[in-house]
PDB file of C-alpha atoms and ligand atoms in Angstrom:
ATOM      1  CA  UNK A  60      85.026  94.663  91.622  1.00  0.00           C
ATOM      2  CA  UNK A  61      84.893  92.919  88.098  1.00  0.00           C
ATOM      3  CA  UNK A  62      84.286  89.202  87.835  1.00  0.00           C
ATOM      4  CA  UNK A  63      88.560  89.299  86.656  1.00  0.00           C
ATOM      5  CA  UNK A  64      89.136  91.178  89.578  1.00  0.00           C
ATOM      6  CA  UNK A  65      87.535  88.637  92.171  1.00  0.00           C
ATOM      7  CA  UNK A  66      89.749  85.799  90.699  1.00  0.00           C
ATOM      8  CA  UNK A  67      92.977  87.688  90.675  1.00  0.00           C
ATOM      9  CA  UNK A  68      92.582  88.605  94.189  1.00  0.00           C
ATOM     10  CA  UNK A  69      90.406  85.482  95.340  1.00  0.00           C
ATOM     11  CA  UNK A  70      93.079  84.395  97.508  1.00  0.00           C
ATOM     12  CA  UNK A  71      93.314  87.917  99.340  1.00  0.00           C
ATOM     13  CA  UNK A  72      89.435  87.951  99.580  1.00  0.00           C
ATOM     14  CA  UNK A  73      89.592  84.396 100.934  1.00  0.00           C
ATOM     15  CA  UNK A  74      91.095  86.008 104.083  1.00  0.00           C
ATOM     16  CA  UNK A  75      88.836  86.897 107.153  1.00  0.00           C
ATOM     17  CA  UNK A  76      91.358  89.907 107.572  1.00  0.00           C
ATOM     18  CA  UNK A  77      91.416  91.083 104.280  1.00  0.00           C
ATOM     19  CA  UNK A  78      88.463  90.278 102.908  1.00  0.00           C
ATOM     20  CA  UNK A  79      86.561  92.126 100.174  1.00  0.00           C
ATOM     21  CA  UNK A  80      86.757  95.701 101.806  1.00  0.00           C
ATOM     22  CA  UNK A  81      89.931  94.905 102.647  1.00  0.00           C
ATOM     23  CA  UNK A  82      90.706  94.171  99.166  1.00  0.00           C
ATOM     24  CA  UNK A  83      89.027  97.308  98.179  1.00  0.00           C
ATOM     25  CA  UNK A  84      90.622  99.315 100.429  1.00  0.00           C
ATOM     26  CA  UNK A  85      93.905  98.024  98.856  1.00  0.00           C
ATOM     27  CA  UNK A  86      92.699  98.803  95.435  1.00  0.00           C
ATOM     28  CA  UNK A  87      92.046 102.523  96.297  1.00  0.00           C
ATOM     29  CA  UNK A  88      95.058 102.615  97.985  1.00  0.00           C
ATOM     30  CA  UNK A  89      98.161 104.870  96.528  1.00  0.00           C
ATOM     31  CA  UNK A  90     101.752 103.635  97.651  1.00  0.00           C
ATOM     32  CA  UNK A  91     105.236 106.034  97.483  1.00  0.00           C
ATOM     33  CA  UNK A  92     108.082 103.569  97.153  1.00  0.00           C
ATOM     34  CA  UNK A  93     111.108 105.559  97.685  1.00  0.00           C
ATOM     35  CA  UNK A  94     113.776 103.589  95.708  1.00  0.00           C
ATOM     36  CA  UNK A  95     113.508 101.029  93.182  1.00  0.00           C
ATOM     37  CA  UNK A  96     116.636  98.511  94.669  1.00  0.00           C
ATOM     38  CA  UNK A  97     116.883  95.420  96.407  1.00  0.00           C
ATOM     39  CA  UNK A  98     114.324  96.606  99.016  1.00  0.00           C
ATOM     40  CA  UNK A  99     111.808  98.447  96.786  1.00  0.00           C
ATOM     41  CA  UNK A 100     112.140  95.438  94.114  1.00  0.00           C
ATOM     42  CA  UNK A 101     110.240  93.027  96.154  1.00  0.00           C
ATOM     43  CA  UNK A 102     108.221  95.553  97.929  1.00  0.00           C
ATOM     44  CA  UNK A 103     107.070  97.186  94.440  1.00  0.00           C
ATOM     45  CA  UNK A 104     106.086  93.581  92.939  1.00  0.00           C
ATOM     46  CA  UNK A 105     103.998  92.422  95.853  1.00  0.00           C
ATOM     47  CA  UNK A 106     102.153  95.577  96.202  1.00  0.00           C
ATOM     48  CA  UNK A 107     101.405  95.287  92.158  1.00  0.00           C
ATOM     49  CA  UNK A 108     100.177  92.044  92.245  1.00  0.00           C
ATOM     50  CA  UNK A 109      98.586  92.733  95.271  1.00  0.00           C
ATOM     51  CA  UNK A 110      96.222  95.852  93.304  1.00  0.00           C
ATOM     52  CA  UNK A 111      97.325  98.571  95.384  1.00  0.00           C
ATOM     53  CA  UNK A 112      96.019 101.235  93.063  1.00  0.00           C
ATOM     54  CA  UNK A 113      98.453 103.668  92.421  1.00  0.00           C
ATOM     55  CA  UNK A 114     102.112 103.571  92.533  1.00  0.00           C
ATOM     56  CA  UNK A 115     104.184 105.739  92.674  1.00  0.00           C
ATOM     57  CA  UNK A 116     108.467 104.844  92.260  1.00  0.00           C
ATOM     58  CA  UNK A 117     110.825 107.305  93.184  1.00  0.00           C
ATOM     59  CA  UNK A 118     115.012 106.388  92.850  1.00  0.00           C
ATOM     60  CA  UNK A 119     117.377 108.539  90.344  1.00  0.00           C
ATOM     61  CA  UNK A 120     119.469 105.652  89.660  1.00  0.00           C
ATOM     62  CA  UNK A 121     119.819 103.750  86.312  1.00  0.00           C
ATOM     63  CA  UNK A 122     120.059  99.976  86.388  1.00  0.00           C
ATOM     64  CA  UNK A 123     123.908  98.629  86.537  1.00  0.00           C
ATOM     65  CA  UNK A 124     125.166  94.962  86.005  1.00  0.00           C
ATOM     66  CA  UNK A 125     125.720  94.751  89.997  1.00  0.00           C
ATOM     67  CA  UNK A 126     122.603  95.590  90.873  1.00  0.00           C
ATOM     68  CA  UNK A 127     120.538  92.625  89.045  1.00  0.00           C
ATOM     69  CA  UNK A 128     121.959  90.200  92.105  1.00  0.00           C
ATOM     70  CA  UNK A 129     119.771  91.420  93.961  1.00  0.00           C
ATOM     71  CA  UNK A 130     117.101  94.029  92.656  1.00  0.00           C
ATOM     72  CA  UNK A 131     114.485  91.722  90.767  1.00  0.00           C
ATOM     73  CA  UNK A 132     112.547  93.758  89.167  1.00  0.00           C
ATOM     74  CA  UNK A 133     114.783  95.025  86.876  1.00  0.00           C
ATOM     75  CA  UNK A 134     116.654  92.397  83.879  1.00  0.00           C
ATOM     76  CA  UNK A 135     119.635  92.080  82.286  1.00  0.00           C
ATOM     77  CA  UNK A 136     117.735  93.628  79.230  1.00  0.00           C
ATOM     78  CA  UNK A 137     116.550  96.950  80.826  1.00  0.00           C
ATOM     79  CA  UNK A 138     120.756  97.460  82.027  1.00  0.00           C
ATOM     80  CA  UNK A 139     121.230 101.315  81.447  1.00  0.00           C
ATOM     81  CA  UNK A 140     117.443 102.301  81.529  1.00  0.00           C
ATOM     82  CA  UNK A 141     116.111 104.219  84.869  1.00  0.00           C
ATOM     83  CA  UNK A 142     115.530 101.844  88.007  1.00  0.00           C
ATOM     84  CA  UNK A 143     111.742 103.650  88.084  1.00  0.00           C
ATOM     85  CA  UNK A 144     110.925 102.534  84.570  1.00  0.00           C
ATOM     86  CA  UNK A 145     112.383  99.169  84.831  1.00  0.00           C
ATOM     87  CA  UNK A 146     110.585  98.463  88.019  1.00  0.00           C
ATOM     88  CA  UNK A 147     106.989 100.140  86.298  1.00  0.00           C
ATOM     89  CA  UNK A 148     107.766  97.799  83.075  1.00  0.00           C
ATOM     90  CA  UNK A 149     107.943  94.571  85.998  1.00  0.00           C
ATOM     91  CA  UNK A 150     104.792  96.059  87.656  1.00  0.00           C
ATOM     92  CA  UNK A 151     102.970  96.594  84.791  1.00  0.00           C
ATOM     93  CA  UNK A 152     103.597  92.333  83.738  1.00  0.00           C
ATOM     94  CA  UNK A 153     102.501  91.329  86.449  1.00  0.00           C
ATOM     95  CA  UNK A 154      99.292  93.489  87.075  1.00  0.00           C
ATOM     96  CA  UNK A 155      98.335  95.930  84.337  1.00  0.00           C
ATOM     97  CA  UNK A 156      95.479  97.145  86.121  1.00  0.00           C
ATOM     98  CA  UNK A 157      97.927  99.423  88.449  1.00  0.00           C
ATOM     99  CA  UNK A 158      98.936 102.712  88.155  1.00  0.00           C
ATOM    100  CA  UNK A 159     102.740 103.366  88.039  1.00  0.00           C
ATOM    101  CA  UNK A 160     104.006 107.013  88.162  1.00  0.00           C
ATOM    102  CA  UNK A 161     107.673 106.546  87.596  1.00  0.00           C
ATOM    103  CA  UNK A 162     109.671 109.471  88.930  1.00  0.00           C
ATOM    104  CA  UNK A 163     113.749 109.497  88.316  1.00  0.00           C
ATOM    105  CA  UNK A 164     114.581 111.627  90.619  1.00  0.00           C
ATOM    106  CA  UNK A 165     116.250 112.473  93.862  1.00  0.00           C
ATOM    107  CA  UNK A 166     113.786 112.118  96.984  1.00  0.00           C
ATOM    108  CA  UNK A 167     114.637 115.507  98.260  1.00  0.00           C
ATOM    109  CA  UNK A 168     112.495 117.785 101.139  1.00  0.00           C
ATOM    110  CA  UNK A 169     110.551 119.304  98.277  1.00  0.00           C
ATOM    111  CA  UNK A 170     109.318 116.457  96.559  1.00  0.00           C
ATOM    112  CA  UNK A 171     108.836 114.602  99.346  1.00  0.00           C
ATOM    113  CA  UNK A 172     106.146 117.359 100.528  1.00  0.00           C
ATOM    114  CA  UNK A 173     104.559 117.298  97.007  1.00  0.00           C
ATOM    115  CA  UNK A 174     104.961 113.592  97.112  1.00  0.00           C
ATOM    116  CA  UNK A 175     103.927 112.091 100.579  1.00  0.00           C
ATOM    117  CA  UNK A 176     100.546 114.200 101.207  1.00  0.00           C
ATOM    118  CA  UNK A 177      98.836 112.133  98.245  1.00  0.00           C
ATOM    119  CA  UNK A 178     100.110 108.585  99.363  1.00  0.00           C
ATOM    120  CA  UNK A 179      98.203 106.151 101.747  1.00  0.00           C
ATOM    121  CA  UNK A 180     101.446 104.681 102.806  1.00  0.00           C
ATOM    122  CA  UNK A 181     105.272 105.364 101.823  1.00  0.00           C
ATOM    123  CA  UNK A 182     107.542 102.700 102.166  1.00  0.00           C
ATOM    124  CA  UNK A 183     111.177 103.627 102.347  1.00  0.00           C
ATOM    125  CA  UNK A 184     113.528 101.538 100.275  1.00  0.00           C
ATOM    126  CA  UNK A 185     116.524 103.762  99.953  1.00  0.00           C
ATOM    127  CA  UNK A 186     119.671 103.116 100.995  1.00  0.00           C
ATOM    128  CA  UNK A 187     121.392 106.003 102.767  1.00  0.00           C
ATOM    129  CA  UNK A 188     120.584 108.229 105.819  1.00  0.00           C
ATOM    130  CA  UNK A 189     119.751 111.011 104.582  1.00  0.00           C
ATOM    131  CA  UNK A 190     117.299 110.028 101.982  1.00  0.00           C
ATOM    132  CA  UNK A 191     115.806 107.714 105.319  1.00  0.00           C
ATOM    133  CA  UNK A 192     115.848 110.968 107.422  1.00  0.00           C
ATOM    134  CA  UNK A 193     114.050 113.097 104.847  1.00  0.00           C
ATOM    135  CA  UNK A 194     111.357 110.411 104.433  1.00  0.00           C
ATOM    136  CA  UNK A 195     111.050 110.003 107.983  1.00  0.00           C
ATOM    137  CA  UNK A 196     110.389 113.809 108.920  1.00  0.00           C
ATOM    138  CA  UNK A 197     108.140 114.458 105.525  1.00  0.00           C
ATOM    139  CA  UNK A 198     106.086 111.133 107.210  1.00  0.00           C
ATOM    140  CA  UNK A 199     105.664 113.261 110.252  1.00  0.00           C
ATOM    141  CA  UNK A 200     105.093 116.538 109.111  1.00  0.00           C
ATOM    142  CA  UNK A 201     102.334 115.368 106.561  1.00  0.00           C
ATOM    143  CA  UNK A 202     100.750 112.681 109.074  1.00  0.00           C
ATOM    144  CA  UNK A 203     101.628 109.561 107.123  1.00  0.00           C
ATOM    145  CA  UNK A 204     102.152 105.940 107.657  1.00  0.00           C
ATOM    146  CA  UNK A 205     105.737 104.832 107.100  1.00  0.00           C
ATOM    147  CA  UNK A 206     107.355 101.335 106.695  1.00  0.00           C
ATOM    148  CA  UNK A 207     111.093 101.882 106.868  1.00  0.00           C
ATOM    149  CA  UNK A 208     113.726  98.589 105.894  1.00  0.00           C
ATOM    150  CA  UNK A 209     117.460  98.329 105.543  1.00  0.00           C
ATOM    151  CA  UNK A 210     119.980  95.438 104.482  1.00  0.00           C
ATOM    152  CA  UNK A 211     123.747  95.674 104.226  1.00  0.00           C
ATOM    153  CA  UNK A 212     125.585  92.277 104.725  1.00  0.00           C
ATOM    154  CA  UNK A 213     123.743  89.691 106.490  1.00  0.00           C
ATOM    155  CA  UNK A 214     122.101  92.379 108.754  1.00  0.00           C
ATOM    156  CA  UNK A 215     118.414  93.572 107.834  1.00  0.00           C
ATOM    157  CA  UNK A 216     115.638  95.637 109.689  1.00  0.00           C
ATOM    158  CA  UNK A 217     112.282  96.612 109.473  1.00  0.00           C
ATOM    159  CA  UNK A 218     109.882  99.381 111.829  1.00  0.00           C
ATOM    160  CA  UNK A 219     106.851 101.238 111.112  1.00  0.00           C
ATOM    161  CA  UNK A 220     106.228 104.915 112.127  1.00  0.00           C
ATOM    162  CA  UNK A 221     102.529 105.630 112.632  1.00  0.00           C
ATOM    163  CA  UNK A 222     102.199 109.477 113.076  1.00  0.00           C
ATOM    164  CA  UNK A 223      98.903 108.811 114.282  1.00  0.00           C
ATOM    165  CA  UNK A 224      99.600 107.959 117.212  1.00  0.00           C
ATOM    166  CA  UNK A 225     101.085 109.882 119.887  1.00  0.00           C
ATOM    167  CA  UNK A 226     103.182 107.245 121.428  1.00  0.00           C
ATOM    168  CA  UNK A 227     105.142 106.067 118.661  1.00  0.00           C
ATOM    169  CA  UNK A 228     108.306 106.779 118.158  1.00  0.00           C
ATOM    170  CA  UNK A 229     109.648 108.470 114.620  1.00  0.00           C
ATOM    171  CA  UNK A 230     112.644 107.017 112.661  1.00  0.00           C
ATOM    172  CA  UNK A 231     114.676 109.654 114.355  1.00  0.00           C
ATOM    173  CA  UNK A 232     113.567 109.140 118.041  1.00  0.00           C
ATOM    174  CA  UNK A 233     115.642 105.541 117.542  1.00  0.00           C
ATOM    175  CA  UNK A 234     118.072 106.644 114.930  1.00  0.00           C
ATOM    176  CA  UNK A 235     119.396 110.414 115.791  1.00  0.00           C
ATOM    177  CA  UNK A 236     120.047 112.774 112.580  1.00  0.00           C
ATOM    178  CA  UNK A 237     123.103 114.823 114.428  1.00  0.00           C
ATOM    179  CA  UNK A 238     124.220 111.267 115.730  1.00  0.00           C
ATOM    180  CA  UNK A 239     127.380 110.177 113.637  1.00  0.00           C
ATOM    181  CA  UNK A 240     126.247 107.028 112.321  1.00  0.00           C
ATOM    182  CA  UNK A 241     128.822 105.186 109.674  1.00  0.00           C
ATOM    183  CA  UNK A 242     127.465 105.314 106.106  1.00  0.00           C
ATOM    184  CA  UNK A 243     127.806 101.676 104.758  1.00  0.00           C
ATOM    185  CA  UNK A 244     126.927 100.777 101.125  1.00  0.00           C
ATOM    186  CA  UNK A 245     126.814  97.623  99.242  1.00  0.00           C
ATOM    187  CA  UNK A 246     128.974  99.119  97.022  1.00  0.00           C
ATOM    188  CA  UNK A 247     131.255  98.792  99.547  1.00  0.00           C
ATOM    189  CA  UNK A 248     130.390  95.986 102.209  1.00  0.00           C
ATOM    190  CA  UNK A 249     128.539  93.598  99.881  1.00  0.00           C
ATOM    191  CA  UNK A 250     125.013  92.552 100.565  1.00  0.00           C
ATOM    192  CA  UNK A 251     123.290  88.831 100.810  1.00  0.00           C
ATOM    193  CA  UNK A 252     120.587  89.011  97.740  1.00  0.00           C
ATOM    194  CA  UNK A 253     117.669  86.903  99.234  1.00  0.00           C
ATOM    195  CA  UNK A 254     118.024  89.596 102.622  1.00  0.00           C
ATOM    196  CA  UNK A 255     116.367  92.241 100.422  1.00  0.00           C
ATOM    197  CA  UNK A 256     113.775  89.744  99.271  1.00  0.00           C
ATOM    198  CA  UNK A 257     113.182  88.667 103.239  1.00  0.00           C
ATOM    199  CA  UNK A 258     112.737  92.408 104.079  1.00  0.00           C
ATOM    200  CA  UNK A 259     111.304  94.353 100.973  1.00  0.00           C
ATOM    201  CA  UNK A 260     108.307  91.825 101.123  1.00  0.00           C
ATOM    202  CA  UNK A 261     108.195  92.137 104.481  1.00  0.00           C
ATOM    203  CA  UNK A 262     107.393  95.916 103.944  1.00  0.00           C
ATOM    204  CA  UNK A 263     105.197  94.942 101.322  1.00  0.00           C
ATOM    205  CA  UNK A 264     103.604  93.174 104.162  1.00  0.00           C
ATOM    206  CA  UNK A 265     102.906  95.923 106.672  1.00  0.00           C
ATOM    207  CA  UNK A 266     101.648  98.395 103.857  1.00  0.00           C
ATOM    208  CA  UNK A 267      99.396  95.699 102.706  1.00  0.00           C
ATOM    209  CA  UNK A 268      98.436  95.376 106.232  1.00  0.00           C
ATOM    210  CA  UNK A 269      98.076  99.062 107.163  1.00  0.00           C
ATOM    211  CA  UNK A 270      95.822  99.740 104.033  1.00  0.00           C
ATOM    212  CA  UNK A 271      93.763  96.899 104.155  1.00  0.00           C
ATOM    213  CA  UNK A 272      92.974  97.336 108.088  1.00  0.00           C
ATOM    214  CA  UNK A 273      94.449  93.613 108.521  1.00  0.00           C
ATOM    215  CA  UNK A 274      96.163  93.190 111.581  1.00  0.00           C
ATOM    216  CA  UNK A 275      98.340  95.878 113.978  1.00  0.00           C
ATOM    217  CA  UNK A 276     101.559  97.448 112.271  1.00  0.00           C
ATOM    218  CA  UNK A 277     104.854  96.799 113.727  1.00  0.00           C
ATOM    219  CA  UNK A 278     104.694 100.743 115.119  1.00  0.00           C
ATOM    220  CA  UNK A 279     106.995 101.045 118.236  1.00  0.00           C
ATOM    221  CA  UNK A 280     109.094  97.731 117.588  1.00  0.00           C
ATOM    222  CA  UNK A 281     112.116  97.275 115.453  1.00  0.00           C
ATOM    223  CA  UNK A 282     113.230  93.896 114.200  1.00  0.00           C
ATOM    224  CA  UNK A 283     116.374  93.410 113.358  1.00  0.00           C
ATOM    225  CA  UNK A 284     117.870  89.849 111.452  1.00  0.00           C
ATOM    226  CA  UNK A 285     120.812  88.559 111.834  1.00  0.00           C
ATOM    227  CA  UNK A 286     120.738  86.560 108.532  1.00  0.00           C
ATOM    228  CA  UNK A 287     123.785  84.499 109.067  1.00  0.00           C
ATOM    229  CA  UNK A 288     122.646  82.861 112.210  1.00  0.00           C
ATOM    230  CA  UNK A 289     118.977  83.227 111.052  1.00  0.00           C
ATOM    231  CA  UNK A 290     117.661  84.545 113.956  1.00  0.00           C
ATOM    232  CA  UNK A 291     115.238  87.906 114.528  1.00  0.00           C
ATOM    233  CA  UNK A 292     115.478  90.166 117.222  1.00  0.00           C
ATOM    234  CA  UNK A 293     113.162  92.448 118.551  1.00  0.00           C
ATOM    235  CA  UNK A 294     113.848  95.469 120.258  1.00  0.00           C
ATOM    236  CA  UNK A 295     111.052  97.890 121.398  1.00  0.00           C
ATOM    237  CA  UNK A 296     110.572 101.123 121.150  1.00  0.00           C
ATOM    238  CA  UNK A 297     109.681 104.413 122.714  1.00  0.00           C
ATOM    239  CA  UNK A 298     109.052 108.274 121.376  1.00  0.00           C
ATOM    240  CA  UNK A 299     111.592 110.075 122.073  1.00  0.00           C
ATOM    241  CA  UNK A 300     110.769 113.658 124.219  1.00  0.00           C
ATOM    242  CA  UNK A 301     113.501 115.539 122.084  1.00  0.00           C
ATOM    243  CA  UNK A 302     113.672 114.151 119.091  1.00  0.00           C
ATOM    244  CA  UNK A 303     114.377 116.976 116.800  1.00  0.00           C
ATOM    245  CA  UNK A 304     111.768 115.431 113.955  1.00  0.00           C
ATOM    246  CA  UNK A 305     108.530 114.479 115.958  1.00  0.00           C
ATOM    247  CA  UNK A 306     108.548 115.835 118.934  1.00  0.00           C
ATOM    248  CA  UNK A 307     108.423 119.552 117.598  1.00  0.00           C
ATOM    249  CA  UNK A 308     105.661 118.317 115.155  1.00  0.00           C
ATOM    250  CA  UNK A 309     102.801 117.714 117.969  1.00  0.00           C
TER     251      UNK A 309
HETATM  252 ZN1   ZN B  49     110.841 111.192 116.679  1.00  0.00          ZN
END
């Protein structure tokens, strides 16, 4: 590390847990962030400033008027320009040393398997199933760490899948594809802006965490906030046998 590089991250290597390996495990590190929104806002900043190496932004959306209540990385000045670039141009202010590979696009099956074999750790920050379900299964079938969050309303949650390991469960074990879950969008429902903050850094958190080697990953628990009465919940959580996703992958 360069003399600049021990002061910008002095208070990382100041932790026991992180430490300078730690930090040096972060700055090798490569990130896929799969949407650039209220979730992947936060989550994108922190792991910038943080000097996760490489990161790469995936979200085909442009940034709209009713998104800047929320998504922080992007300004009223960048309305109309694509979500990825906005978020890079934040990135890149805060920490120039990163690299940003800013992809508008659509996180389909087939760039998801081009995509997820290079990352460290994939967070996913979209915002409907089946993006959530396509991340989930390319996590599985490529072997990689995933940090899954959701907000709508006053309602947020946050899990980790760790393919690694045998006993935890998959997105899907807890959260059935064929199941007929109701869509909801903040289009639609509304969302409270500092929720996305709470759990996009909170993801931020467990990559951070999983790449650095500091501390055990939320694998095999969900928590779930209730926002309104402030309160987190915890619910735990097992493989399931049949699950369509994971448990034909091992
Ligand atoms: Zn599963």
């Amino acid at each position: 590390m360069t003399d600049d590089q021990l002061l910008r991250y002095s208070r990382h290597i100041l932790l026991d847990e992180v430490g300078i390996e730690g930090q040096e495990r972060i700055l090798a590190s490569h990130a896929l962030i799969i949407g650039a929104g209220g979730l992947g806002s936060p989550a994108a900043l922190f792991l910038g400033s943080a000097g996760v190496g490489h990161i790469t932004l995936v979200d085909n959306d442009v940034v709209d008027l009713t998104n800047l209540q929320r998504q922080i990385a992007h300004t009223t000045a960048r309305v109309g320009q694509p979500k990825v670039v906005s978020a890079a141009q934040a990135i890149t202010a805060i920490n120039p040393e990163v690299q940003v590979t800013a992809l508008q696009a659509r996180a389909d099956a087939a760039l998801l398997d081009t995509l997820v074999p290079q990352a460290t750790v994939v967070l996913d920050c979209s915002d409907n199933y089946a993006t959530r379900h396509a991340v989930n299964a390319a996590c599985v079938r490529h072997g990689k760490p995933l940090v899954a969050g959701a907000v709508i309303r006053f309602d947020g949650q946050i899990t980790v899948v760790d393919p690694r390991d045998a006993a935890s469960p998959c997105y899907a074990c807890v959260f059935p594809p064929d199941a007929a879950f109701e869509e909801v969008q903040c289009s639609t429902m509304g969302v409270f802006a500092p929720l996305v903050g709470v759990v996009g850094a909170m993801q931020a958190a467990e990559a951070l965490k999983w790449v650095s080697g500091a501390g055990p990953s939320l694998a095999g628990r969900l928590l779930m906030l209730d926002g309104r009465a402030m309160e987190w919940n915890t619910m735990h959580l097992k493989r399931h046998p049949d699950c369509p996703v994971c448990s034909a992958a091992k």
